mmCIF file of C-alpha atoms in Angstrom:
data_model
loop_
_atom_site.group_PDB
_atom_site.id
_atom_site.type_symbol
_atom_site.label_atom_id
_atom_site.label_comp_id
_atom_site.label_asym_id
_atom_site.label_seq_id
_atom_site.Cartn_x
_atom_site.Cartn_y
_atom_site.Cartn_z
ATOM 1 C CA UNK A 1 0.000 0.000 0.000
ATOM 2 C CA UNK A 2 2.773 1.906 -0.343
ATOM 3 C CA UNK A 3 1.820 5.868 -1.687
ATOM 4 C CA UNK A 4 -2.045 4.881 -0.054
ATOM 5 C CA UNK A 5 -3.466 7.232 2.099
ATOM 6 C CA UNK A 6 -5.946 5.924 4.615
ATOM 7 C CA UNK A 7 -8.580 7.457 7.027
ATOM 8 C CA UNK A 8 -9.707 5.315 9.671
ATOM 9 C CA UNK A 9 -12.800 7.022 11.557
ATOM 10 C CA UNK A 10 -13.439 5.606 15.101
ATOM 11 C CA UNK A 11 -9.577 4.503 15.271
ATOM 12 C CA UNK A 12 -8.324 5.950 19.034
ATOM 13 C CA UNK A 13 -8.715 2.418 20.369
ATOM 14 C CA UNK A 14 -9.901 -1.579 19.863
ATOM 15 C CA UNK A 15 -10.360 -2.276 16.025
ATOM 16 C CA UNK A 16 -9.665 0.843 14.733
ATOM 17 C CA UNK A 17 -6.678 1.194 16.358
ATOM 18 C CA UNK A 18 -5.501 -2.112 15.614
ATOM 19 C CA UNK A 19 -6.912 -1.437 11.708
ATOM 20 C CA UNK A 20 -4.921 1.913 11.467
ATOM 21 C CA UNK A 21 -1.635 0.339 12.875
ATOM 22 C CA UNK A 22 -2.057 -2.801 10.031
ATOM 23 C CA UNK A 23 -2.787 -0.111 7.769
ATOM 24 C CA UNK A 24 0.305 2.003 8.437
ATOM 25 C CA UNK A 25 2.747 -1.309 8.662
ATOM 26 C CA UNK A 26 1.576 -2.393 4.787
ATOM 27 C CA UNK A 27 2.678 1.242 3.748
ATOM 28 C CA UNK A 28 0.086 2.986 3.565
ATOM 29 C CA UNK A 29 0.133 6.658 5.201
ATOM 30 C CA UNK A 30 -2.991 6.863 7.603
ATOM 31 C CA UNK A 31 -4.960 10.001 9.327
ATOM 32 C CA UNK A 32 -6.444 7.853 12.732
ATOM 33 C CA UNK A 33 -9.608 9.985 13.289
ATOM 34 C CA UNK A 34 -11.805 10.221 16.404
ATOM 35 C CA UNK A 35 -12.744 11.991 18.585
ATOM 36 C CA UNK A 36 -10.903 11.051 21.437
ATOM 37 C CA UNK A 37 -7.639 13.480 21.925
ATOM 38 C CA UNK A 38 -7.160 13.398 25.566
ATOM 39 C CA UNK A 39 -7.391 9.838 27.910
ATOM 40 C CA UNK A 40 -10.461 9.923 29.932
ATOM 41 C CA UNK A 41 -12.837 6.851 31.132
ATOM 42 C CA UNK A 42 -11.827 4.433 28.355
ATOM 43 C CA UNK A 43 -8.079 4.236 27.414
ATOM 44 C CA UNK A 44 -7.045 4.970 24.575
ATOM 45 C CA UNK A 45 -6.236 8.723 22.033
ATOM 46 C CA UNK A 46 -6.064 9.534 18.296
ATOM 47 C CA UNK A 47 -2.634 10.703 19.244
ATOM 48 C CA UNK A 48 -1.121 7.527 21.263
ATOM 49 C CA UNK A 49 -2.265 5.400 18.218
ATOM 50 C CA UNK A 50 -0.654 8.175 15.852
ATOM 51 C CA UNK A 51 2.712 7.559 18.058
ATOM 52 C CA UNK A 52 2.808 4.014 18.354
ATOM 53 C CA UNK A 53 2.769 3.827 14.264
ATOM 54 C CA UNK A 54 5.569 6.491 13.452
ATOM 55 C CA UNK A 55 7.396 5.410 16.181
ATOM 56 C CA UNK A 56 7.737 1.782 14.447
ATOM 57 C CA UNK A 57 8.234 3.517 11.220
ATOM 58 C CA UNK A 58 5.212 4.485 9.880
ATOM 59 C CA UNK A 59 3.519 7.989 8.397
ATOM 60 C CA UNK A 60 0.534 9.178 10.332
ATOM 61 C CA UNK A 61 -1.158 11.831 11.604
ATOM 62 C CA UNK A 62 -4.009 12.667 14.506
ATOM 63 C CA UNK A 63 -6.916 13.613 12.908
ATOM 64 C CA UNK A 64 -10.498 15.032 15.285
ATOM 65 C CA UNK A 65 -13.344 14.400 13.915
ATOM 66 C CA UNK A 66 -16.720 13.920 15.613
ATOM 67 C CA UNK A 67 -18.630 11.801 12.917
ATOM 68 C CA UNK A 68 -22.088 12.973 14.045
ATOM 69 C CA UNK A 69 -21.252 16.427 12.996
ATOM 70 C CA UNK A 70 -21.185 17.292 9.103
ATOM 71 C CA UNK A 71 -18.718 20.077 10.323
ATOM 72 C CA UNK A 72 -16.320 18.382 12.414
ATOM 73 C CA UNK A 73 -16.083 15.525 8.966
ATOM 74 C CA UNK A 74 -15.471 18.160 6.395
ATOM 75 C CA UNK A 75 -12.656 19.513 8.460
ATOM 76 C CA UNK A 76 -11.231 16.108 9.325
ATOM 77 C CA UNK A 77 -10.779 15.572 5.641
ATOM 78 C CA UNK A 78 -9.908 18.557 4.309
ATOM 79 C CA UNK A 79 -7.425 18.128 6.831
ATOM 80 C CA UNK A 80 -6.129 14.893 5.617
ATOM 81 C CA UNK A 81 -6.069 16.110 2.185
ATOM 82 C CA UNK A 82 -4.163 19.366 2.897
ATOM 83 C CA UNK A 83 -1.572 17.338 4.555
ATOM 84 C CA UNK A 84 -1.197 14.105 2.125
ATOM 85 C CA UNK A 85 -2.272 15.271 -1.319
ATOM 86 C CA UNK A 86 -6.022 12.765 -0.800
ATOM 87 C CA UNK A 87 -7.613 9.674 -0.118
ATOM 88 C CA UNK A 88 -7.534 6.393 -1.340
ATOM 89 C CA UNK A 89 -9.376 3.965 1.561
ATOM 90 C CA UNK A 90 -11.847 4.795 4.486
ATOM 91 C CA UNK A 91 -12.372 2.808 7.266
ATOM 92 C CA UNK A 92 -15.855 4.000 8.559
ATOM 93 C CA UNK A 93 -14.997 2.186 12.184
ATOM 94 C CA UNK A 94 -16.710 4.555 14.336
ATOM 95 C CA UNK A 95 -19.529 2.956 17.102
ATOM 96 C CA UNK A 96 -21.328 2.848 20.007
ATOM 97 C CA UNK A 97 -22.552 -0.342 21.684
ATOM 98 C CA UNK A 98 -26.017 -0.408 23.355
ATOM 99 C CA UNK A 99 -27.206 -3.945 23.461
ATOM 100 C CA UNK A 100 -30.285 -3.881 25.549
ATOM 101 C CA UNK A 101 -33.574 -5.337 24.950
ATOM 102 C CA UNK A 102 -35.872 -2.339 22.830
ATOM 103 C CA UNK A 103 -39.035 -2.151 25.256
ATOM 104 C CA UNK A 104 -36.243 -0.498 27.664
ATOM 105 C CA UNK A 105 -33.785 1.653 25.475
ATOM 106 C CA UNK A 106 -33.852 5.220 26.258
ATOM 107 C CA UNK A 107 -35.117 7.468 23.102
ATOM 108 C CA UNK A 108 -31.536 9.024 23.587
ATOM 109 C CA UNK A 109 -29.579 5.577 23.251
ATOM 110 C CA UNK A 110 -31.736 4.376 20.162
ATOM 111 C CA UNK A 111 -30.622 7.862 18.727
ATOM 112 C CA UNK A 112 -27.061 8.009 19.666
ATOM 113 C CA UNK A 113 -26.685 4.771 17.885
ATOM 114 C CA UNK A 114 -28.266 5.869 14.736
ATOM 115 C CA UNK A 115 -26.396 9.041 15.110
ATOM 116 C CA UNK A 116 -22.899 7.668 15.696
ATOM 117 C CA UNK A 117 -23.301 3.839 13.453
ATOM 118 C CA UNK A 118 -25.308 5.054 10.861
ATOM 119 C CA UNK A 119 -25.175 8.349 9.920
ATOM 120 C CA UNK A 120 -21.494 8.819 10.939
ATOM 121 C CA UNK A 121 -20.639 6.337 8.400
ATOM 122 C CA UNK A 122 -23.196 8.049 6.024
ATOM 123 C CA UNK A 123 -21.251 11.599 6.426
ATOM 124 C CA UNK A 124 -17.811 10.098 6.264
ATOM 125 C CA UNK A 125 -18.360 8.202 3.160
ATOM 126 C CA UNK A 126 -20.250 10.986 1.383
ATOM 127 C CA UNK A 127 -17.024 13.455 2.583
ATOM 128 C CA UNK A 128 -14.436 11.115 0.893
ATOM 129 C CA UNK A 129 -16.152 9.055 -1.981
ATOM 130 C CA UNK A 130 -14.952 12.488 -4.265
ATOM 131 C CA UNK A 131 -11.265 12.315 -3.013
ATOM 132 C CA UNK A 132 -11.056 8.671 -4.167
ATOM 133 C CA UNK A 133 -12.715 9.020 -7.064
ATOM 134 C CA UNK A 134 -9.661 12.147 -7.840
ATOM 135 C CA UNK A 135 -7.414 9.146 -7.193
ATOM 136 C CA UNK A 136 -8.766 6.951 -9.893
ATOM 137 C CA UNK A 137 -10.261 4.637 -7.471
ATOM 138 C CA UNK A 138 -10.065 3.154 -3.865
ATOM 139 C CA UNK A 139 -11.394 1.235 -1.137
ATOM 140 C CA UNK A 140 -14.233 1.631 0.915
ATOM 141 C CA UNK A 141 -14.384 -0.419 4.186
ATOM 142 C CA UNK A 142 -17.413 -0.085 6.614
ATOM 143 C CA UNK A 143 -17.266 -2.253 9.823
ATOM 144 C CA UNK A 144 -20.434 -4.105 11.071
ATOM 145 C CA UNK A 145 -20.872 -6.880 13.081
ATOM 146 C CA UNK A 146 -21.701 -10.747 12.885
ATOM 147 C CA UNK A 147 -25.151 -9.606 15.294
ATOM 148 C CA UNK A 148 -27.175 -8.153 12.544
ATOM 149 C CA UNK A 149 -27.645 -12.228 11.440
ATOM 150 C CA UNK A 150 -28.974 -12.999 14.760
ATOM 151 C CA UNK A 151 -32.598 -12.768 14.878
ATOM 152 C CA UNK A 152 -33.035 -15.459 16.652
ATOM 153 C CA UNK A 153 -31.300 -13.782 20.052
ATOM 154 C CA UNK A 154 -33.878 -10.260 19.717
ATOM 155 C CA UNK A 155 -33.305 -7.073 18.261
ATOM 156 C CA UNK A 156 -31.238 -4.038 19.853
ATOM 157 C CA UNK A 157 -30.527 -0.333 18.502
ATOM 158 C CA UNK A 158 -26.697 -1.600 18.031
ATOM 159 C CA UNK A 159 -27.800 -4.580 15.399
ATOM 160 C CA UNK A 160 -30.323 -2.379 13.537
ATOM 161 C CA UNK A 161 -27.821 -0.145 13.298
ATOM 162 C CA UNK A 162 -25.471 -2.142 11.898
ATOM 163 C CA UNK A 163 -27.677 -4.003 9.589
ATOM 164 C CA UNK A 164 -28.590 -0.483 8.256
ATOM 165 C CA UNK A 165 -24.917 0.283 7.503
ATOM 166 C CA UNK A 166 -24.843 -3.036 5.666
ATOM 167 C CA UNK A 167 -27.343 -2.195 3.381
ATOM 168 C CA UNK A 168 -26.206 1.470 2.472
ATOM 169 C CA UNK A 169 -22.473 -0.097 1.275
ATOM 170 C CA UNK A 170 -24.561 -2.541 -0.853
ATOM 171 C CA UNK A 171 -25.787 -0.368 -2.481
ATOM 172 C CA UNK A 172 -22.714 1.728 -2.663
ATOM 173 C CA UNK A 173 -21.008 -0.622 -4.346
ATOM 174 C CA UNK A 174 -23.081 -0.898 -7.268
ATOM 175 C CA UNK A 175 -23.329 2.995 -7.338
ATOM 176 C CA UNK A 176 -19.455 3.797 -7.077
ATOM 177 C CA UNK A 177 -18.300 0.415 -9.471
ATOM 178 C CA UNK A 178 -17.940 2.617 -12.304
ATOM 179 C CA UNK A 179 -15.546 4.791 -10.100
ATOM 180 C CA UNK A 180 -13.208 1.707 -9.957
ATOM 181 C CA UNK A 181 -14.108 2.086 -5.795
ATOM 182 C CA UNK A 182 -14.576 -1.166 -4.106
ATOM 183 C CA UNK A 183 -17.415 -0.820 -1.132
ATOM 184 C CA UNK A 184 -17.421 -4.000 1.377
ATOM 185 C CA UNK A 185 -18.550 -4.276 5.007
ATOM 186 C CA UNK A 186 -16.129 -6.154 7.457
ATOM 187 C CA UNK A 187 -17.411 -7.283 11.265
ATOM 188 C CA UNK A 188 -15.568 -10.009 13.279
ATOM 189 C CA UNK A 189 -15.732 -13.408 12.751
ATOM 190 C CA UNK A 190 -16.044 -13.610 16.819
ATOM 191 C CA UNK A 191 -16.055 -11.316 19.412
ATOM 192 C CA UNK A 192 -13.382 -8.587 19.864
ATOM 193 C CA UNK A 193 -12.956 -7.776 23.613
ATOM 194 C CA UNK A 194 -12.266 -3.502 22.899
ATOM 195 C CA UNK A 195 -11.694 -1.113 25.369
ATOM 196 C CA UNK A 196 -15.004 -0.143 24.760
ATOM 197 C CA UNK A 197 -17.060 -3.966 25.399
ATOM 198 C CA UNK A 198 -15.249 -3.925 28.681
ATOM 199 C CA UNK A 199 -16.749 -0.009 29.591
ATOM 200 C CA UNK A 200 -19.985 -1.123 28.359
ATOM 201 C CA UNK A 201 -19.954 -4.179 30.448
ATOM 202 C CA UNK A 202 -20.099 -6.140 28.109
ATOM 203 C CA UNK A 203 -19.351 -9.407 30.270
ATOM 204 C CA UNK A 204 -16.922 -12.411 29.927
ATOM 205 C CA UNK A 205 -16.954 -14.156 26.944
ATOM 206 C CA UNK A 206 -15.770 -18.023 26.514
ATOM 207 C CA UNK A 207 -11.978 -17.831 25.268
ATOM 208 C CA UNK A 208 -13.134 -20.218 22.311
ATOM 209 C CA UNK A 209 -15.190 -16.890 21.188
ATOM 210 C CA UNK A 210 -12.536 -14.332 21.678
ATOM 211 C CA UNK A 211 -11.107 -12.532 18.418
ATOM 212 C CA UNK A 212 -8.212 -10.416 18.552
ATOM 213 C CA UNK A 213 -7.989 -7.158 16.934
ATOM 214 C CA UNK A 214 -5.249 -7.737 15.015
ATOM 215 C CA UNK A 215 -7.297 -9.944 12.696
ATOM 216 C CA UNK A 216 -9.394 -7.347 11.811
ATOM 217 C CA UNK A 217 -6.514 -5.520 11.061
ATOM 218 C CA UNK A 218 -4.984 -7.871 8.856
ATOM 219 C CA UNK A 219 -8.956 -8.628 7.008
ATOM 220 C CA UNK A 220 -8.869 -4.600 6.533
ATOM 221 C CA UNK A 221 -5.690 -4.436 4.593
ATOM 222 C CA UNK A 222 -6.954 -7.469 2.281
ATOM 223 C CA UNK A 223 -9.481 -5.123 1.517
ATOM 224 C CA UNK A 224 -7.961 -1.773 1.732
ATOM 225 C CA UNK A 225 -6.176 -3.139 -1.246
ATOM 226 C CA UNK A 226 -9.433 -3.758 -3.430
ATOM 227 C CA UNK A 227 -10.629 -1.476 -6.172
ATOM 228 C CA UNK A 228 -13.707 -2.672 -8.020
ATOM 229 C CA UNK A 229 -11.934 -4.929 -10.361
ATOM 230 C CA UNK A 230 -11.475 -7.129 -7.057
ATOM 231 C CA UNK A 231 -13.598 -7.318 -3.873
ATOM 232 C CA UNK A 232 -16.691 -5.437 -3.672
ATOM 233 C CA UNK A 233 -19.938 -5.336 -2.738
ATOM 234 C CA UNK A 234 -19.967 -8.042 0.107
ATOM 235 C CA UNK A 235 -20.317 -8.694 3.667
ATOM 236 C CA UNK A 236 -16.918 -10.234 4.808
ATOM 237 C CA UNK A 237 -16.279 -12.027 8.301
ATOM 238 C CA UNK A 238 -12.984 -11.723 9.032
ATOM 239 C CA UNK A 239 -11.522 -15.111 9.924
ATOM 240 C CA UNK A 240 -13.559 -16.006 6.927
ATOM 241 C CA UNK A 241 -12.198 -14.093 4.786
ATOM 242 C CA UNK A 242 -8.785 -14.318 5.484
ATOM 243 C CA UNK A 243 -9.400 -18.088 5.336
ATOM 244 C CA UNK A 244 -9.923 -17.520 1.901
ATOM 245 C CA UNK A 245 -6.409 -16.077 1.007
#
């Protein structure tokens, strides 16, 4: 991926962190975007991740961006941009987990994961689809999650969500094809114990259903390095998919 420029919304921590520093280590230049810039309840900073990659060699940059505000996403890329010439991949990582049963979620939780899952990925995407399209083509990478499949366990604002997102880079795909941009949603093949399950309280989880990070990372960079003569238009587990190769 070397000359690649990546942005990796929702990457201060967990997947996205691990996603950005897989990124970076293939070549590619990333901008790790969030909005965390200072440590505060759950560990973890745009700018340790930002660290940790140059200081093992690496280009990247610290990037805020709130992706619930069409403001703070503008910025973030023109920011990106500015400083490395465009974009050629976008990692629409970005979430928040709310997994309780819907005749109890708050109005306020229902929206926040609409806000943040949904329509930050719908504001990133929209930002940066024109940058890769300057580039001749590109990668776009939504992550999801193996829950939307589960009907049989109930619904929750965090599957709908996702399931949403699912359907939008679908469609995507199909849309941006003649672009030479290759859309494609990633989620773990098994659970992925972030930062963020553990402050959610999330709960223990058998060691047989434990993913690390890093294979996300290493399923991200299959597809970072898509266009639409490759990869595109799917829904790709990650152990799956990496069983594949």
């Amino acid at each position: 991926m070397a000359g690649k420029v990546a942005l990796v919304a929702g990457a201060s921590r967990g997947i996205g962190a691990a996603i950005a520093e897989t990124l970076a280590q293939h070549g590619a230049t990333v901008a790790v975007a969030a909005r965390s810039e200072q440590a505060g309840r759950v560990p973890g900073t745009i700018h340790e991740v930002a660290d940790r990659i140059r200081t093992t060699g690496g280009r990247a940059m610290a990037v805020p961006c709130d992706v619930t505000r069409e403001e703070s996403v503008h910025a973030a890329v023109s920011t990106v941009v500015a400083e490395f010439g465009g974009i050629d991949i976008l990692v629409a990582n970005a979430g928040v987990l709310w997994l309780g049963p819907v005749e109890t979620t708050p109005l306020k939780r229902w929206q926040l994961c609409l806000d943040v899952n949904l329509t930050g990925v719908f504001l990133v995407t929209r930002e940066v689809i024109p940058q890769i399209r300057a580039r001749g083509g590109g990668s776009l990478i939504a992550v999801t999650t193996t829950g939307v499949e589960m009907t049989d366990r109930g619904a929750n604002a965090y599957w709908v969500s996702k399931a949403a997102v699912e359907r939008l880079y679908l469609g995507l795909a199909a849309d941006l094809r003649p672009d030479n941009i290759a859309v494609n949603c990633l989620s773990p093949s098994r659970v992925v114990l972030t930062e963020g399950w553990k402050a959610s309280g999330g709960g223990d989880i058998p060691a047989e259903m434990v993913e690390p990070p890093e294979t996300m990372g290493r399923a991200a960079a299959l597809l970072a390095a898509q266009d639409a003569t490759g990869i595109t238009g799917t829904i790709q587990r990650s152990e799956s998919l990496l069983a594949t190769r």
